[in-house]
Short mmCIF file of N, CA, C and O in Angstrom, two decimals:
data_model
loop_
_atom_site.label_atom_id
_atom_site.label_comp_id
_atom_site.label_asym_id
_atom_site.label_seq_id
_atom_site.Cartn_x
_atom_site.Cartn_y
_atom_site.Cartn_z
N UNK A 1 1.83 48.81 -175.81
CA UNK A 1 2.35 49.59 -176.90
C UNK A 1 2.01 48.91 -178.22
O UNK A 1 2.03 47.68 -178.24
N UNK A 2 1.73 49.55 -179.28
CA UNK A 2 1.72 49.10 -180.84
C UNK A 2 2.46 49.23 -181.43
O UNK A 2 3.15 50.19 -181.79
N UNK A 3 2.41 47.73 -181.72
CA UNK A 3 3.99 47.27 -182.44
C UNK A 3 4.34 47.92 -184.29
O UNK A 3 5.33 47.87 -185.02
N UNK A 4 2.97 48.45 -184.45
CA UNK A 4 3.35 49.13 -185.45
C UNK A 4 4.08 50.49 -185.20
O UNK A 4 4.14 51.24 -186.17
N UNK A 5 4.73 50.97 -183.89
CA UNK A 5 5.12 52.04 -184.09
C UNK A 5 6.15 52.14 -184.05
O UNK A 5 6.77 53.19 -183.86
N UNK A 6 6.81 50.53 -184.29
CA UNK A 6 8.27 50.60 -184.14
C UNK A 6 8.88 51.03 -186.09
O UNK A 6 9.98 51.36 -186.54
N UNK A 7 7.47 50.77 -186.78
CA UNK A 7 8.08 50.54 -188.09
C UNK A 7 8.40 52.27 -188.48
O UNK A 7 8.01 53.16 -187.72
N UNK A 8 9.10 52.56 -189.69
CA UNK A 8 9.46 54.04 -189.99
C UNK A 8 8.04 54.34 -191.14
O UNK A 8 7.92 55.55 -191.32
N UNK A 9 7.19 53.65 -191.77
CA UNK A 9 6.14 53.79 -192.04
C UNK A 9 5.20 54.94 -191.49
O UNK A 9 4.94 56.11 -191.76
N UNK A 10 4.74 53.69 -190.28
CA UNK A 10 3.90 54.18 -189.22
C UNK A 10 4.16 55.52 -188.56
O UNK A 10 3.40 56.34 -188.05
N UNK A 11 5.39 55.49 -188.72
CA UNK A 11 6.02 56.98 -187.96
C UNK A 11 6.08 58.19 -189.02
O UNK A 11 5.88 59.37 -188.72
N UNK A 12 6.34 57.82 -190.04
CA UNK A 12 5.88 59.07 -191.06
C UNK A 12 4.70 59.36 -191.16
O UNK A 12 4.32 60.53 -191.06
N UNK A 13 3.62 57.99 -191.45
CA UNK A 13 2.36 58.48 -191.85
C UNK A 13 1.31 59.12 -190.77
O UNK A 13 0.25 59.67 -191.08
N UNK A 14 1.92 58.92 -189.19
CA UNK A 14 1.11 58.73 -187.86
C UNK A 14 1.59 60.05 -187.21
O UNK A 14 0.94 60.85 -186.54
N UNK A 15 2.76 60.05 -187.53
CA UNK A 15 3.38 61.13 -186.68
C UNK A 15 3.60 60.47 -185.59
O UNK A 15 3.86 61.22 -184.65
N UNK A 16 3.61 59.25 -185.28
CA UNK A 16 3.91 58.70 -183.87
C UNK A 16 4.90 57.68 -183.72
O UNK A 16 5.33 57.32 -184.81
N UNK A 17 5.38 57.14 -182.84
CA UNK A 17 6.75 56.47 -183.00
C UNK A 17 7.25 56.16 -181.39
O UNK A 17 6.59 56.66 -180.49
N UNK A 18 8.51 55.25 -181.06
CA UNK A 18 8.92 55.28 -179.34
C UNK A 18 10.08 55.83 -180.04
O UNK A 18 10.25 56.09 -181.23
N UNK A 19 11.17 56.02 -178.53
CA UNK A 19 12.74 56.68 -179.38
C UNK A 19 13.68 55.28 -180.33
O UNK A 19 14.71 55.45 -180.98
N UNK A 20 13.22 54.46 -180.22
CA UNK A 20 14.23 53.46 -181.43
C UNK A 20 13.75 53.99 -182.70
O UNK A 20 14.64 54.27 -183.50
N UNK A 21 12.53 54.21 -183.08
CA UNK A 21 11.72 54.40 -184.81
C UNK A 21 12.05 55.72 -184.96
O UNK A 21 12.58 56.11 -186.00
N UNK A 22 11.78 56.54 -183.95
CA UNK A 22 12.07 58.10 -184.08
C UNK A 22 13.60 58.46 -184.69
O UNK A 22 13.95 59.21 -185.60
N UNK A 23 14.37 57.56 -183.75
CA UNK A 23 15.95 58.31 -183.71
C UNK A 23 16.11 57.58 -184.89
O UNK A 23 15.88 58.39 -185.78
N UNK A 24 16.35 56.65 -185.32
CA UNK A 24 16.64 55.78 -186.69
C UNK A 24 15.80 57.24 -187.59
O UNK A 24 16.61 58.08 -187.99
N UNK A 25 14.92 57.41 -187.77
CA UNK A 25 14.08 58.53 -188.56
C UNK A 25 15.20 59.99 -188.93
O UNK A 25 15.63 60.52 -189.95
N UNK A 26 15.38 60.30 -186.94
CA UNK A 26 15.81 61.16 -187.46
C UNK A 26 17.47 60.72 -188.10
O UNK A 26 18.19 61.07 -189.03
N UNK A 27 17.50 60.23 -187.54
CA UNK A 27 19.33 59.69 -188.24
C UNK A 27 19.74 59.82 -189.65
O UNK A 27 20.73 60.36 -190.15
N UNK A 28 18.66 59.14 -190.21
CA UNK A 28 18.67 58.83 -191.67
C UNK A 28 18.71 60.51 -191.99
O UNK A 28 19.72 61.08 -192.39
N UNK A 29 17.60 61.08 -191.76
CA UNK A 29 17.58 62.96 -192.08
C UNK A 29 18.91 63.65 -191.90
O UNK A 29 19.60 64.28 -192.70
N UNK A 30 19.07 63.38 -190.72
CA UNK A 30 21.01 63.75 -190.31
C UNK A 30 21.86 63.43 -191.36
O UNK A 30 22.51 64.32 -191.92
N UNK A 31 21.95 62.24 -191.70
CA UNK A 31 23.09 62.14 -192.47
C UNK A 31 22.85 62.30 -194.31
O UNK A 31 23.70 62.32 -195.20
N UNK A 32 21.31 62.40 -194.38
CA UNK A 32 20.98 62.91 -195.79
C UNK A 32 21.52 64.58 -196.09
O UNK A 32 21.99 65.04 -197.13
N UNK A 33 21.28 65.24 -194.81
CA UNK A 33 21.99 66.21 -194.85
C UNK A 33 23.00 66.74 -194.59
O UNK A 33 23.25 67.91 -194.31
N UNK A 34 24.01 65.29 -194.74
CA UNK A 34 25.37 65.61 -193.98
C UNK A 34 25.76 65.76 -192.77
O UNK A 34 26.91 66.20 -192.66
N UNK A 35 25.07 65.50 -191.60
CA UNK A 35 25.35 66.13 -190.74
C UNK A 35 25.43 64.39 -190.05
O UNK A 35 24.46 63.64 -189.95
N UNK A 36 26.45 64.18 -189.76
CA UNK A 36 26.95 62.56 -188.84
C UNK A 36 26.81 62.45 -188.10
O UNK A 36 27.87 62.57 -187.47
N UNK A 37 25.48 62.07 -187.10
CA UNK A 37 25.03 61.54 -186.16
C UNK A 37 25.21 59.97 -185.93
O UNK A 37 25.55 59.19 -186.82
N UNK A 38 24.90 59.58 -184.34
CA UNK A 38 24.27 58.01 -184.58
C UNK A 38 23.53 58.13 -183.77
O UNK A 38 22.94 59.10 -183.29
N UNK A 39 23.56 56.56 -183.47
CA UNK A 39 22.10 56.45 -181.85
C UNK A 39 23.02 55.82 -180.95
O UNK A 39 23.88 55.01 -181.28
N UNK A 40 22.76 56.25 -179.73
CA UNK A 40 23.08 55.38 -178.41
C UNK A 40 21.84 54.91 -177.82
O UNK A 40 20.83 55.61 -177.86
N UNK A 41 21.86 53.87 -177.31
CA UNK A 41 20.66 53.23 -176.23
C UNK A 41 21.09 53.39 -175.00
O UNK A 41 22.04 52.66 -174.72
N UNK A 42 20.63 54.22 -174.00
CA UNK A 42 20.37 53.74 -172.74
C UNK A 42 19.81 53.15 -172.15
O UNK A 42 18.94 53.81 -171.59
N UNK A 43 19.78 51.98 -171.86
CA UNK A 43 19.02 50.23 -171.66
C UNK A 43 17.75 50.11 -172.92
O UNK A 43 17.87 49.59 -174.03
N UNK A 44 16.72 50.67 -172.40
CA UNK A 44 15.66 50.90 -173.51
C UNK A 44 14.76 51.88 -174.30
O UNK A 44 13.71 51.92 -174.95
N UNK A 45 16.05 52.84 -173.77
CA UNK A 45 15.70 54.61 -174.40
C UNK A 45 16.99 54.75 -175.08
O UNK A 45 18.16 54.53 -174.77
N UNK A 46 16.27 55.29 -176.30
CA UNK A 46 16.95 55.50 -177.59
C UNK A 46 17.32 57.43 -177.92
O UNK A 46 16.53 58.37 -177.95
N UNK A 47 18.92 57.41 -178.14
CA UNK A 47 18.94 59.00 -178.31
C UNK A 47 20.14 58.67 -179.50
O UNK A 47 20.80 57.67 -179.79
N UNK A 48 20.02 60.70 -180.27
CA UNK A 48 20.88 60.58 -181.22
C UNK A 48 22.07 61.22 -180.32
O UNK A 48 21.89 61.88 -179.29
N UNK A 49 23.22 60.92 -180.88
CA UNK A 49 24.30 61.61 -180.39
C UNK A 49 25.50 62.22 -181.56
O UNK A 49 26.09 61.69 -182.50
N UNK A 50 25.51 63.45 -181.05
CA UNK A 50 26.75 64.01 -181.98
C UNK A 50 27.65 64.43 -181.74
O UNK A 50 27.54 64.70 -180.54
N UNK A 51 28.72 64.75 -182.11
CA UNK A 51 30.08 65.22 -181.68
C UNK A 51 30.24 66.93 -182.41
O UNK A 51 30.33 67.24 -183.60
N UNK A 52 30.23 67.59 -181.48
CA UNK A 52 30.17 68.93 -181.84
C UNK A 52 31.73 69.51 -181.47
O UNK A 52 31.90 70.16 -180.43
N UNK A 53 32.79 69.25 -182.35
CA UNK A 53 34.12 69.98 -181.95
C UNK A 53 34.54 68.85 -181.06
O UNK A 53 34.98 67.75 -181.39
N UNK A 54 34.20 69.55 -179.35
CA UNK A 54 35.47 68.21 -178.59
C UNK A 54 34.12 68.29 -177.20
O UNK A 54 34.41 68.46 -176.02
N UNK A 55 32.81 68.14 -177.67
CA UNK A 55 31.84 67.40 -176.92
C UNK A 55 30.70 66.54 -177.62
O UNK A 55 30.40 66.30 -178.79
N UNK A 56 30.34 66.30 -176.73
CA UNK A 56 29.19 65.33 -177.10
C UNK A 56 27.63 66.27 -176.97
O UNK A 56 27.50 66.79 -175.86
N UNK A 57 26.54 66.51 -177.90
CA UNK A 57 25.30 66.53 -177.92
C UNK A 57 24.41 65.46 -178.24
O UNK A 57 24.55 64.67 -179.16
N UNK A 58 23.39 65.49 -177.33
CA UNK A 58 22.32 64.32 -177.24
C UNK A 58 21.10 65.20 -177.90
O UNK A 58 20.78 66.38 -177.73
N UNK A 59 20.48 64.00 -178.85
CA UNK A 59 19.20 64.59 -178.74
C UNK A 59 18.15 63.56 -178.23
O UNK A 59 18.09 62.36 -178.51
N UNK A 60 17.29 64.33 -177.36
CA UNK A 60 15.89 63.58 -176.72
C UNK A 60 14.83 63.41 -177.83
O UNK A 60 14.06 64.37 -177.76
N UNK A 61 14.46 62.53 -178.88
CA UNK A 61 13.75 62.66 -180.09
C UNK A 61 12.31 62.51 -179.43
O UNK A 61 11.31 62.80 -180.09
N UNK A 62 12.23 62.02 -178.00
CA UNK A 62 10.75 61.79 -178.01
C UNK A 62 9.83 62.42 -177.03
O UNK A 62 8.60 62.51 -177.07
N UNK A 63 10.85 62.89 -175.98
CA UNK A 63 9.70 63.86 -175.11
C UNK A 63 10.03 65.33 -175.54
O UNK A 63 9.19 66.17 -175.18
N UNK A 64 11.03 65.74 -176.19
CA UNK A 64 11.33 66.93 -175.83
C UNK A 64 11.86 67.57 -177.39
O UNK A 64 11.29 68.60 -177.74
N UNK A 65 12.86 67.03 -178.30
CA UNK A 65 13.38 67.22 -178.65
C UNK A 65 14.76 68.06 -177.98
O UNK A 65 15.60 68.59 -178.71
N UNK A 66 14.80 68.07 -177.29
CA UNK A 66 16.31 68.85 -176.69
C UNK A 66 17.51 68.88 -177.66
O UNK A 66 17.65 68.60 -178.85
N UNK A 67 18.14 69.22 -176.89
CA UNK A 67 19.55 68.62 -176.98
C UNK A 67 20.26 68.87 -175.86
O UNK A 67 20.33 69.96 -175.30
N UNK A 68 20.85 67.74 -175.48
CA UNK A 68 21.65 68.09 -174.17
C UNK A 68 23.21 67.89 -174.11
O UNK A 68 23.75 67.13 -174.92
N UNK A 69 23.76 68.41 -173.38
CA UNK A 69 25.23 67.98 -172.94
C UNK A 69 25.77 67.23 -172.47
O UNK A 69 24.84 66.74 -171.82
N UNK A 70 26.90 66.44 -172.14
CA UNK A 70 27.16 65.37 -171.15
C UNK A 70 26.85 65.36 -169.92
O UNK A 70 26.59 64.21 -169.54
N UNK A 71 26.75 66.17 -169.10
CA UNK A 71 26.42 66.69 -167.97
C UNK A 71 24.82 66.49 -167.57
O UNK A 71 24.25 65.84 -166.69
N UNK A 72 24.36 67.37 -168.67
CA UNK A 72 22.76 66.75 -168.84
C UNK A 72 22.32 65.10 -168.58
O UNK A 72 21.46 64.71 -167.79
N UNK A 73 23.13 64.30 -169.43
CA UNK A 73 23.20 63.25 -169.74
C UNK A 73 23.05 62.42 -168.70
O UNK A 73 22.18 61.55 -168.62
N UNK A 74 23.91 62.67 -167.90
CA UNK A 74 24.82 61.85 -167.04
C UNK A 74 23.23 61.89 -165.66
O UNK A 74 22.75 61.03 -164.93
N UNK A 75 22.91 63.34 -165.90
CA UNK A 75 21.85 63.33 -164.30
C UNK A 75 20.25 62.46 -164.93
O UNK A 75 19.22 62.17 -164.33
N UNK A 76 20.54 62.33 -165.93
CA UNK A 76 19.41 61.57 -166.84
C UNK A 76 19.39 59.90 -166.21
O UNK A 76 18.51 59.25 -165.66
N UNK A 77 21.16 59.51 -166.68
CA UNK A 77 21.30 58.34 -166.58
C UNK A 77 21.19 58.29 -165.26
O UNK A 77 20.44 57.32 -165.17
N UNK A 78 21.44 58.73 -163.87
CA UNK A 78 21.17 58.63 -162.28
C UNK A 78 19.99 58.22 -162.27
O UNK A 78 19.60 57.18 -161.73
N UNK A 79 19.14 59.23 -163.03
CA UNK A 79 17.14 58.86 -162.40
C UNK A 79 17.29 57.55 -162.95
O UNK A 79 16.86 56.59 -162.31
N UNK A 80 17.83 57.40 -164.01
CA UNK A 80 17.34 55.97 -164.37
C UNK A 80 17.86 54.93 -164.12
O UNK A 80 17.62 53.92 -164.77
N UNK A 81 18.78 54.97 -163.02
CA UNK A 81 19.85 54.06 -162.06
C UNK A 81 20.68 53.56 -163.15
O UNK A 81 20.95 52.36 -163.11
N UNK A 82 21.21 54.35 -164.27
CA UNK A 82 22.24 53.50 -165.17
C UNK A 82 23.93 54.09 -164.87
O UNK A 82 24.46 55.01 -164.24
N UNK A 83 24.28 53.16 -165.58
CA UNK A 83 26.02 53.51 -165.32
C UNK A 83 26.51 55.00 -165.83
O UNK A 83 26.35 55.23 -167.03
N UNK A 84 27.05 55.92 -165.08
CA UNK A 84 27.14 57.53 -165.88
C UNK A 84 28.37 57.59 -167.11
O UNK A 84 28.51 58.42 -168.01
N UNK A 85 29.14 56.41 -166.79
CA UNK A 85 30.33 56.90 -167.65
C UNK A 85 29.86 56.61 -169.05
O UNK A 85 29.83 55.47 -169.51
N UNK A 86 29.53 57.56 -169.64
CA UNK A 86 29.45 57.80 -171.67
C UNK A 86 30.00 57.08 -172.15
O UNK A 86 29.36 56.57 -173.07
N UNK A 87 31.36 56.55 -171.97
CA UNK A 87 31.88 55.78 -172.86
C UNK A 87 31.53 54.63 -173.23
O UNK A 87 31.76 54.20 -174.36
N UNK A 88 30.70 53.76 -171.97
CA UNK A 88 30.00 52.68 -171.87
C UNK A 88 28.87 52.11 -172.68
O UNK A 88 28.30 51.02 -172.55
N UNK A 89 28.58 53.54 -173.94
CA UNK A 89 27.15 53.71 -174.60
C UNK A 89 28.16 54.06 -175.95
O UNK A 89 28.90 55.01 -176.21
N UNK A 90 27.88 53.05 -176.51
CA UNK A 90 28.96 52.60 -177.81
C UNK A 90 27.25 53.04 -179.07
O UNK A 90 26.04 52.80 -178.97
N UNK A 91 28.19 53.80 -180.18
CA UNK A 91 26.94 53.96 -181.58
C UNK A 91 26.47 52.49 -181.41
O UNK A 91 26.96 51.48 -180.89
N UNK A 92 25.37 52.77 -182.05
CA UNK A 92 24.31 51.21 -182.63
C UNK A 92 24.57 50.53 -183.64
O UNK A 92 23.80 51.10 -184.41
N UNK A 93 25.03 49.78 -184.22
CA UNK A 93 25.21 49.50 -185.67
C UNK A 93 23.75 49.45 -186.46
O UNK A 93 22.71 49.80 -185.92
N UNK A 94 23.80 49.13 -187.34
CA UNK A 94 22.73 49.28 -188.59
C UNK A 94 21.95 48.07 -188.19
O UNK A 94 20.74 47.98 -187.95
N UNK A 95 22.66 47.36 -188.17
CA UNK A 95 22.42 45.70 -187.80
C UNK A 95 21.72 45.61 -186.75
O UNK A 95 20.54 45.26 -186.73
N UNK A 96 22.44 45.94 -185.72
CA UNK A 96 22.06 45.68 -184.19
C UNK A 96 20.59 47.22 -184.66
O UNK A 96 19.56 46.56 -184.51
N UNK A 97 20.29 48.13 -184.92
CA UNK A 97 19.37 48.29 -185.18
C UNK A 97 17.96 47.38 -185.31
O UNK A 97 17.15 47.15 -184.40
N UNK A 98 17.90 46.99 -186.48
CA UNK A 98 17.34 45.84 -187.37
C UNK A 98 17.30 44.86 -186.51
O UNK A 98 16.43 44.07 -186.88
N UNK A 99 17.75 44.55 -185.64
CA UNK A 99 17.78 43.64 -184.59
C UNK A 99 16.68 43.53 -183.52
O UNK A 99 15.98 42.68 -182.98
N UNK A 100 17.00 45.37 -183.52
CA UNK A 100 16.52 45.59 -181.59
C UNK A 100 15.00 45.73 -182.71
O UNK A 100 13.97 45.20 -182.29
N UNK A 101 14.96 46.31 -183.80
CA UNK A 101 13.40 46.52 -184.28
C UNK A 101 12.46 45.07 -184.22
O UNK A 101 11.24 45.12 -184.10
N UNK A 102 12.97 44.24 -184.30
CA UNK A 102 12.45 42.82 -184.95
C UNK A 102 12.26 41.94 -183.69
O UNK A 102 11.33 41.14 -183.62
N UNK A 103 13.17 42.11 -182.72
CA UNK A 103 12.80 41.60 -181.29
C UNK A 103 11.85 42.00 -180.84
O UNK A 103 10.89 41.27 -180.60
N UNK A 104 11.88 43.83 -180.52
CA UNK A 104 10.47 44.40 -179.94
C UNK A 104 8.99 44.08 -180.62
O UNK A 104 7.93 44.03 -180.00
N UNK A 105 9.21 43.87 -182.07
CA UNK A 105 8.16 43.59 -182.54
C UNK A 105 7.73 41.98 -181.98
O UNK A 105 6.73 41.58 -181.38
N UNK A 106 8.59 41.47 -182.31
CA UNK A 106 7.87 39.89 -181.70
C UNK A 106 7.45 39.87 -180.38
O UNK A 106 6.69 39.00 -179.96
N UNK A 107 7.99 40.97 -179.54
CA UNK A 107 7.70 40.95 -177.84
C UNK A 107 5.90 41.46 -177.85
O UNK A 107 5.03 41.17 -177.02
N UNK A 108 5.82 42.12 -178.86
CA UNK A 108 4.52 43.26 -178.93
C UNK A 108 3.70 42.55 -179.39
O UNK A 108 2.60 42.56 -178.85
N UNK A 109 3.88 41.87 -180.30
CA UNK A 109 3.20 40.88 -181.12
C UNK A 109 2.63 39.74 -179.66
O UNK A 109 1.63 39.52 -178.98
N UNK A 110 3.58 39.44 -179.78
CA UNK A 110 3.20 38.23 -178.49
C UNK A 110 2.58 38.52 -177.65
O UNK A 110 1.73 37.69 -177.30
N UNK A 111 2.68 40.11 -176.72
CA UNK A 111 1.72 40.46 -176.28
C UNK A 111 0.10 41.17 -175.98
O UNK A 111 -0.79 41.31 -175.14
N UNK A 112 0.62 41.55 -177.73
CA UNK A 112 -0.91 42.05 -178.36
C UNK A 112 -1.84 40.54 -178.51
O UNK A 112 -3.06 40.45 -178.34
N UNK A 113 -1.01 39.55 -178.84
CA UNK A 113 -2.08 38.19 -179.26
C UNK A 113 -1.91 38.21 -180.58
O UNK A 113 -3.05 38.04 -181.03
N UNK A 114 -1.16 38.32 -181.48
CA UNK A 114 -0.85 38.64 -182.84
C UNK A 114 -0.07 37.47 -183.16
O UNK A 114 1.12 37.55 -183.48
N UNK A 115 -0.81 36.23 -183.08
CA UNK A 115 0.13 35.57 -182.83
C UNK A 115 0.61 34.84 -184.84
O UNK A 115 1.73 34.36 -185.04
N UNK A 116 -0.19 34.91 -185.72
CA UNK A 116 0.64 35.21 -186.95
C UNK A 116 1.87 35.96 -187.26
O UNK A 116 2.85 35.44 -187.80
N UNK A 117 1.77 37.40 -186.85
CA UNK A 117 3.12 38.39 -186.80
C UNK A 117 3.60 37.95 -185.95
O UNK A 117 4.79 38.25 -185.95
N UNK A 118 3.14 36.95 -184.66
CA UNK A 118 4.50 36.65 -184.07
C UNK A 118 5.35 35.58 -184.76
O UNK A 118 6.57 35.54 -184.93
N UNK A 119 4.35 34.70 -185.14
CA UNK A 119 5.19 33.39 -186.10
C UNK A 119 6.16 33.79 -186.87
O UNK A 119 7.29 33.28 -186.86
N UNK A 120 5.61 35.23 -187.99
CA UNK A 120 6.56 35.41 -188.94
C UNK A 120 7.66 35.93 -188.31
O UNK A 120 8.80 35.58 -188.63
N UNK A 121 7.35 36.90 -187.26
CA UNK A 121 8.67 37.74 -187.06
C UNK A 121 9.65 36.68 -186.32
O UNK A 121 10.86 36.74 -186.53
N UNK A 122 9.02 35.55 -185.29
CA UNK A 122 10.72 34.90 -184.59
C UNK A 122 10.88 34.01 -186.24
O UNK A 122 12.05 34.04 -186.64
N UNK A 123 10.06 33.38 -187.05
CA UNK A 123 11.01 32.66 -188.12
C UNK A 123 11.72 33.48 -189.24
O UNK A 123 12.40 32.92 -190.11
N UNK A 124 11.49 35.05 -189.17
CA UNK A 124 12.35 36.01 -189.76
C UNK A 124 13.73 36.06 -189.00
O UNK A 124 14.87 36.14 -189.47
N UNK A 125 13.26 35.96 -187.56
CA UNK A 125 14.81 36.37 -186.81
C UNK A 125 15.66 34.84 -186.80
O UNK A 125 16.85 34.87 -187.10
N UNK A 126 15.00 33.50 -186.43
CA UNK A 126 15.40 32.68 -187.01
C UNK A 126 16.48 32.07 -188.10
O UNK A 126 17.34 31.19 -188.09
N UNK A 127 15.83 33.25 -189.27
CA UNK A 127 16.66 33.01 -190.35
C UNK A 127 17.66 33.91 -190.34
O UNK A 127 18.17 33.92 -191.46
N UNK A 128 18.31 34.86 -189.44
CA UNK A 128 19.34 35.90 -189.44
C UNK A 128 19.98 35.09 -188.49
O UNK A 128 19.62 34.53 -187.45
N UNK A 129 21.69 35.25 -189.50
CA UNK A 129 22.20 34.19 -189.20
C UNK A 129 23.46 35.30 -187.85
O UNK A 129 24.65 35.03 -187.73
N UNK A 130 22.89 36.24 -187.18
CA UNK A 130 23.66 37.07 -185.84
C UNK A 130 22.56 36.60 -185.04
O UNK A 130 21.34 36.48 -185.15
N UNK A 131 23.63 36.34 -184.01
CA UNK A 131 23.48 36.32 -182.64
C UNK A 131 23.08 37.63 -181.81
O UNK A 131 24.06 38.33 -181.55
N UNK A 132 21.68 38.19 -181.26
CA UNK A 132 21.15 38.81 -180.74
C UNK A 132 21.63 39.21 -179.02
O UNK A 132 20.97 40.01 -178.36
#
């Protein structure tokens, strides 16, 4: 994968992106227009989630755009052998965002052979003084 597609740059100017760059993308749009979303991660798939009245909607930002229901959700999380109970998939903070972006990049980096962007990015994370 290219680690430039984690940035929101690359994803405007490319049209391309994984679901962490996407959903952060669309998030920001969500709440420019009022509308209060966040992100949940399921291990390493990224979705927005909203509260519509007294359920939950998911959106799939990267194969599909959907939106699904809890129910949906839940037969999602089976294929992917994860835990079904929702509650367990807490919003992302801003932070922990910025986090998960800056890790993947050094993982990508390291494995592209990039090994300058890798220097900078672990002595960027280095200097952030949270625990990952």
């Amino acid at each position: 994968m290219n680690p430039e597609f984690l940035f929101i740059h690359t994803v405007i100017n490319q049209k391309k992106g994984n679901t962490l760059s996407l959903s952060i993308l669309l998030n920001i749009i969500f709440h420019q227009l009022e509308v209060y979303t966040h992100i949940v991660s399921f291990k390493e798939y990224y979705a927005i989630r909203y509260l519509d009245h007294k359920q939950h909607l998911y959106i799939d930002v990267f194969n599909t755009d959907e939106i699904f229901n809890d129910s949906d959700v839940k037969l999602f999380l089976i294929k992917l052998n994860l835990d079904v109970n929702l509650l367990h998939y807490k919003p992302i903070s801003n932070i922990y965002l910025m986090l998960s972006i800056l890790n993947h990049a050094k993982l990508l980096f390291n494995q592209n052979q990039n090994h300058d962007q890798f220097q900078k990015t672990e002595s960027l994370l280095k200097h952030i003084d949270i625990k990952f």
